[in-house]
């Protein structure tokens, strides 16, 4: 149709467009608004960057007249990413940017959805990782398309805006909602989808771990260990050579601790997060495309939880941790959730 426009050396991060960004938003770094969607990329080399093409918003609207008007209301957020050594000491801090759009849930309550680029990663933990479990294996490659994930676990204000109630034990509008069952979380997704016209759902296990790792291969996105200054877990216990820290004995406000490279917060601990998948005792036969691993209608099987919580030790807060044996109808103040939606798709 002649509607594609050459972009050339797209500046997404580090001055060049990385392989795997096809389908990702092209963001104007000065205004923070999306100007198009990448469609194809070709190499020169990693030093000179990648050249590619993108379809402009105007062209996209011609072939998709029903496109939701708020899909391209993107903004950029700047933040620092921290890396620590085995003792939990900060050894690196560097600035990153993430693109996100917002959903207006009413009464001044907003939901921020971060653009997660597509890519391939190794899911699961290596055999030499401290605290690993056999059900985190075998390690396997998973390739995912771009998607959006909520910047934080769903907060009490957001849950109240959609569901009209707040079941949390640890009250606070900016605290994540807890004491919600898997059924509550999926109902929230359904009602949010109806309100916005987009397809919101719980993340698959592979989407969750990919988003948590954000390109890292260490046990935590901070590096080889975590401390209670970096996240909210039972600091009476240690991981690696880190020192003991605080045990807060309750949840904390979302965004109280540093994010990962993708711009996501609270992925390690605070609350376990419900995923869409049914529980499987290992990764034999697991999907490799980022989809949820389901058996029948899923209701006869235990679901999967990810991330750890405020009262668990750091072994249970690793990127690869999987938790099970919890029924879908259980309400405990250790469980919450976050949401995802597919890039550029509406219901």
XYZ file of C-alpha atoms in Angstrom:
347
model
C 0.000 0.000 0.000
C 3.029 2.251 0.180
C 2.116 3.191 3.715
C 5.311 1.991 5.375
C 7.862 4.636 6.224
C 11.608 4.169 6.669
C 12.760 4.865 10.193
C 16.434 3.928 10.153
C 18.587 3.413 13.257
C 15.684 3.550 15.660
C 16.796 4.765 19.042
C 15.044 2.471 21.493
C 17.896 1.858 23.916
C 21.651 2.325 23.782
C 21.303 4.144 20.456
C 20.174 1.193 18.377
C 17.189 -1.019 17.795
C 17.766 -4.524 19.115
C 16.703 -7.680 17.301
C 13.247 -8.803 18.374
C 11.561 -5.397 18.439
C 9.283 -6.019 15.434
C 5.781 -5.091 16.536
C 7.054 -2.788 19.273
C 5.986 0.867 19.522
C 8.280 3.484 17.999
C 8.487 6.235 20.581
C 9.482 9.842 19.997
C 12.136 10.278 22.674
C 11.427 14.004 23.009
C 7.646 13.897 23.418
C 7.226 10.345 24.716
C 4.433 9.646 22.218
C 4.226 6.671 19.881
C 4.684 7.599 16.203
C 4.371 4.126 14.698
C 4.808 0.370 15.023
C 7.918 -1.451 13.782
C 7.238 -3.960 11.006
C 10.617 -5.123 9.725
C 14.297 -4.770 10.562
C 17.511 -5.449 8.732
C 21.071 -5.591 9.977
C 24.173 -3.770 9.362
C 25.957 -4.665 12.518
C 25.437 -4.253 16.235
C 27.826 -1.305 16.418
C 26.086 0.731 13.722
C 22.607 -0.260 14.767
C 19.674 -1.725 12.844
C 17.706 -0.119 10.049
C 14.039 -0.897 9.729
C 10.600 0.165 8.640
C 7.530 1.047 10.605
C 3.916 1.737 9.836
C 2.794 5.165 10.918
C -0.201 5.762 13.152
C -2.044 7.456 10.299
C -1.478 4.476 7.998
C -2.463 2.017 10.710
C -5.737 3.839 11.260
C -6.601 3.395 7.560
C -6.368 -0.395 7.792
C -7.695 -0.629 11.368
C -10.427 2.030 11.702
C -11.621 0.584 15.025
C -8.265 1.066 16.704
C -8.817 2.297 20.295
C -7.849 5.990 20.420
C -5.811 5.570 23.603
C -3.585 2.758 22.258
C -0.955 5.289 21.174
C -1.090 7.601 24.150
C 2.351 6.503 25.300
C 4.771 8.207 27.629
C 8.370 7.617 28.611
C 9.592 7.088 32.137
C 13.210 7.468 33.217
C 14.482 5.376 36.110
C 17.662 3.901 37.571
C 18.449 0.183 37.434
C 20.632 -1.227 40.221
C 22.948 -4.242 40.180
C 24.439 -5.787 43.339
C 27.172 -8.337 44.081
C 26.862 -11.510 46.174
C 27.023 -9.426 49.359
C 24.143 -7.249 48.229
C 26.417 -4.251 47.718
C 25.557 -1.942 44.842
C 28.148 -2.286 42.064
C 26.353 -0.548 39.204
C 23.586 1.978 38.640
C 22.508 3.112 35.206
C 19.615 5.037 33.705
C 16.905 3.391 31.578
C 13.692 4.412 29.855
C 10.436 2.534 29.403
C 7.391 3.333 27.281
C 3.950 2.956 28.816
C 0.325 3.941 28.285
C -2.356 4.582 30.872
C -5.922 3.416 31.362
C -8.300 5.765 33.165
C -10.262 3.605 35.625
C -12.320 6.528 36.927
C -12.177 8.826 39.959
C -8.583 9.730 39.210
C -7.366 6.116 39.345
C -4.964 5.212 36.533
C -3.462 1.909 35.398
C 0.002 2.125 33.831
C 0.848 -0.523 31.231
C 4.501 -0.928 30.274
C 5.565 -1.943 26.751
C 7.530 -5.205 26.985
C 9.608 -5.912 23.847
C 9.500 -9.295 22.173
C 12.482 -11.605 22.409
C 13.879 -14.994 23.338
C 15.060 -16.056 26.788
C 16.035 -19.154 28.741
C 13.249 -20.106 31.154
C 13.974 -21.988 34.370
C 16.977 -22.156 36.691
C 20.414 -23.733 36.176
C 21.340 -26.705 38.350
C 23.919 -24.700 40.304
C 21.532 -21.918 41.335
C 21.191 -21.646 45.115
C 17.720 -22.575 46.363
C 16.471 -24.001 43.063
C 13.799 -26.696 42.848
C 13.572 -29.560 40.381
C 10.283 -28.216 39.029
C 12.188 -25.221 37.610
C 13.693 -27.469 34.942
C 14.533 -28.375 32.292
C 15.724 -24.987 31.143
C 14.335 -24.189 27.711
C 14.153 -21.364 25.199
C 10.940 -19.373 24.885
C 10.287 -16.767 22.177
C 7.685 -14.109 22.914
C 5.968 -11.399 20.902
C 5.725 -7.872 22.359
C 3.061 -7.334 25.015
C 2.110 -4.927 27.784
C 2.276 -5.603 31.517
C 1.083 -3.514 34.438
C 3.945 -1.542 35.937
C 2.932 -2.698 39.420
C 0.811 -5.469 40.865
C -2.803 -4.288 40.834
C -3.320 -1.840 43.686
C -6.215 -1.558 46.087
C -7.367 1.684 44.426
C -7.374 -0.007 41.016
C -9.186 -3.084 42.297
C -11.780 -0.903 44.039
C -12.341 1.094 40.847
C -13.126 -2.023 38.791
C -14.616 -4.435 41.345
C -16.287 -2.010 43.766
C -14.675 -3.578 46.839
C -11.341 -4.034 48.582
C -10.703 -7.361 50.380
C -7.132 -6.557 51.490
C -5.896 -7.155 55.038
C -3.173 -4.512 54.823
C -5.184 -1.459 53.845
C -3.762 1.332 51.714
C -4.825 2.657 48.323
C -1.326 2.455 46.836
C -0.607 -0.918 48.362
C -1.134 -3.908 46.137
C -4.420 -5.706 46.556
C -4.152 -9.055 48.361
C -6.490 -11.675 49.756
C -7.817 -12.148 46.220
C -8.360 -15.585 44.726
C -7.448 -16.687 41.210
C -11.138 -16.377 40.347
C -11.197 -12.792 41.667
C -8.148 -11.926 39.581
C -9.620 -13.358 36.390
C -12.935 -11.592 37.019
C -11.007 -8.327 37.393
C -9.393 -8.974 34.000
C -12.772 -9.645 32.414
C -14.325 -6.457 33.802
C -11.269 -4.398 32.878
C -11.474 -5.770 29.318
C -15.147 -4.825 29.110
C -14.394 -1.310 30.341
C -11.453 -0.630 28.036
C -12.136 -2.704 24.929
C -8.727 -4.371 25.207
C -7.961 -7.991 26.011
C -6.646 -8.010 29.591
C -5.690 -11.255 31.294
C -3.334 -12.839 33.791
C 0.206 -13.351 32.496
C 1.392 -16.754 31.423
C 4.268 -18.212 33.440
C 6.702 -17.588 30.624
C 5.567 -13.996 30.129
C 5.914 -13.415 33.851
C 9.445 -14.829 34.075
C 10.561 -13.086 30.876
C 9.260 -9.772 32.197
C 10.829 -10.345 35.616
C 14.259 -11.234 34.256
C 14.288 -8.324 31.794
C 17.323 -9.741 30.033
C 19.133 -11.012 33.145
C 20.189 -14.605 33.844
C 21.002 -14.184 37.548
C 18.703 -15.421 40.350
C 17.272 -11.909 40.745
C 17.062 -9.008 38.339
C 19.271 -7.094 40.776
C 21.997 -9.716 40.352
C 23.266 -12.572 42.511
C 21.226 -11.689 45.619
C 18.706 -9.277 47.110
C 18.477 -7.241 50.305
C 15.557 -5.794 52.221
C 16.608 -2.379 50.920
C 15.781 -3.567 47.407
C 12.523 -5.455 47.979
C 10.035 -6.595 50.639
C 10.604 -10.145 51.930
C 11.498 -11.819 55.238
C 14.867 -10.205 55.845
C 15.678 -12.569 58.712
C 16.904 -14.962 56.025
C 19.756 -14.394 53.600
C 20.672 -15.411 50.067
C 24.266 -15.727 48.921
C 26.593 -13.670 51.075
C 24.153 -10.866 51.818
C 23.491 -9.743 55.385
C 20.233 -10.081 57.288
C 17.831 -7.191 56.891
C 14.328 -5.998 57.770
C 11.257 -8.146 58.139
C 8.390 -5.689 57.694
C 5.645 -8.274 58.367
C 3.273 -6.622 55.883
C 2.995 -5.391 52.313
C 4.406 -2.061 51.165
C 3.225 0.571 48.701
C 3.922 -0.383 45.096
C 6.963 1.277 43.578
C 8.785 1.585 46.898
C 11.817 -0.279 45.546
C 13.916 -0.059 42.338
C 12.539 -1.515 39.071
C 14.105 -3.840 36.538
C 15.360 -2.862 33.078
C 11.864 -3.124 31.569
C 10.531 -0.609 34.121
C 8.529 -3.130 36.171
C 8.324 -2.902 39.957
C 7.739 -5.397 42.781
C 8.470 -8.495 40.724
C 10.491 -10.000 43.571
C 8.344 -10.548 46.712
C 5.666 -8.303 48.299
C 2.967 -10.778 47.153
C 2.815 -13.979 45.139
C 1.205 -13.252 41.779
C -1.400 -15.464 40.120
C -0.599 -16.698 36.599
C -2.907 -18.085 33.914
C -1.209 -21.498 33.678
C -2.208 -24.797 35.239
C 0.471 -26.352 37.424
C 2.846 -28.873 35.827
C 5.544 -30.652 37.819
C 8.287 -29.689 35.354
C 8.787 -28.022 31.981
C 8.689 -31.171 29.863
C 6.401 -30.302 26.960
C 5.935 -26.666 28.006
C 4.920 -24.111 25.337
C 7.795 -22.194 23.779
C 5.774 -19.284 22.377
C 4.807 -17.449 25.576
C 1.295 -18.893 25.774
C -0.292 -20.224 28.956
C 0.046 -23.985 29.559
C -3.484 -25.248 30.157
C -5.144 -28.631 30.642
C -8.810 -28.860 29.633
C -10.593 -25.811 31.044
C -8.009 -25.308 33.772
C -10.477 -25.424 36.643
C -9.601 -28.947 37.747
C -5.921 -28.118 38.207
C -3.936 -25.973 40.590
C -2.757 -22.668 39.084
C 0.768 -21.268 39.286
C 1.999 -18.398 41.459
C 5.160 -16.404 40.922
C 7.475 -13.959 42.675
C 7.469 -14.647 46.420
C 5.909 -12.504 49.145
C 6.507 -10.281 52.151
C 6.832 -13.199 54.624
C 8.890 -15.643 52.534
C 12.648 -16.101 52.533
C 14.682 -14.951 49.504
C 14.955 -18.459 48.011
C 11.260 -18.074 47.213
C 11.702 -14.678 45.559
C 13.965 -15.702 42.671
C 13.055 -15.038 39.029
C 12.605 -18.770 38.377
C 10.550 -19.641 41.470
C 7.228 -21.441 40.907
C 4.656 -21.991 43.663
C 1.763 -24.439 43.623
C -0.614 -26.521 45.744
C -2.903 -23.525 46.256
C -6.527 -23.818 45.176
C -8.022 -21.202 42.872
C -10.589 -20.133 45.474
C -8.108 -19.390 48.297
C -8.025 -15.867 49.793
C -4.782 -15.145 51.686
C -2.904 -11.885 52.216
C 0.111 -13.403 50.461
C -1.530 -13.447 47.022
C -2.103 -10.689 44.462
C -1.711 -10.303 40.708
C -0.789 -8.090 37.795
C -2.256 -7.976 34.289
C -1.063 -8.126 30.683
C -2.566 -7.293 27.310
C -1.392 -8.110 23.810
C 0.442 -5.437 21.855
C -1.858 -3.617 19.475
C -4.834 -5.920 19.939
C -8.344 -5.210 21.155
C -11.251 -7.478 21.971
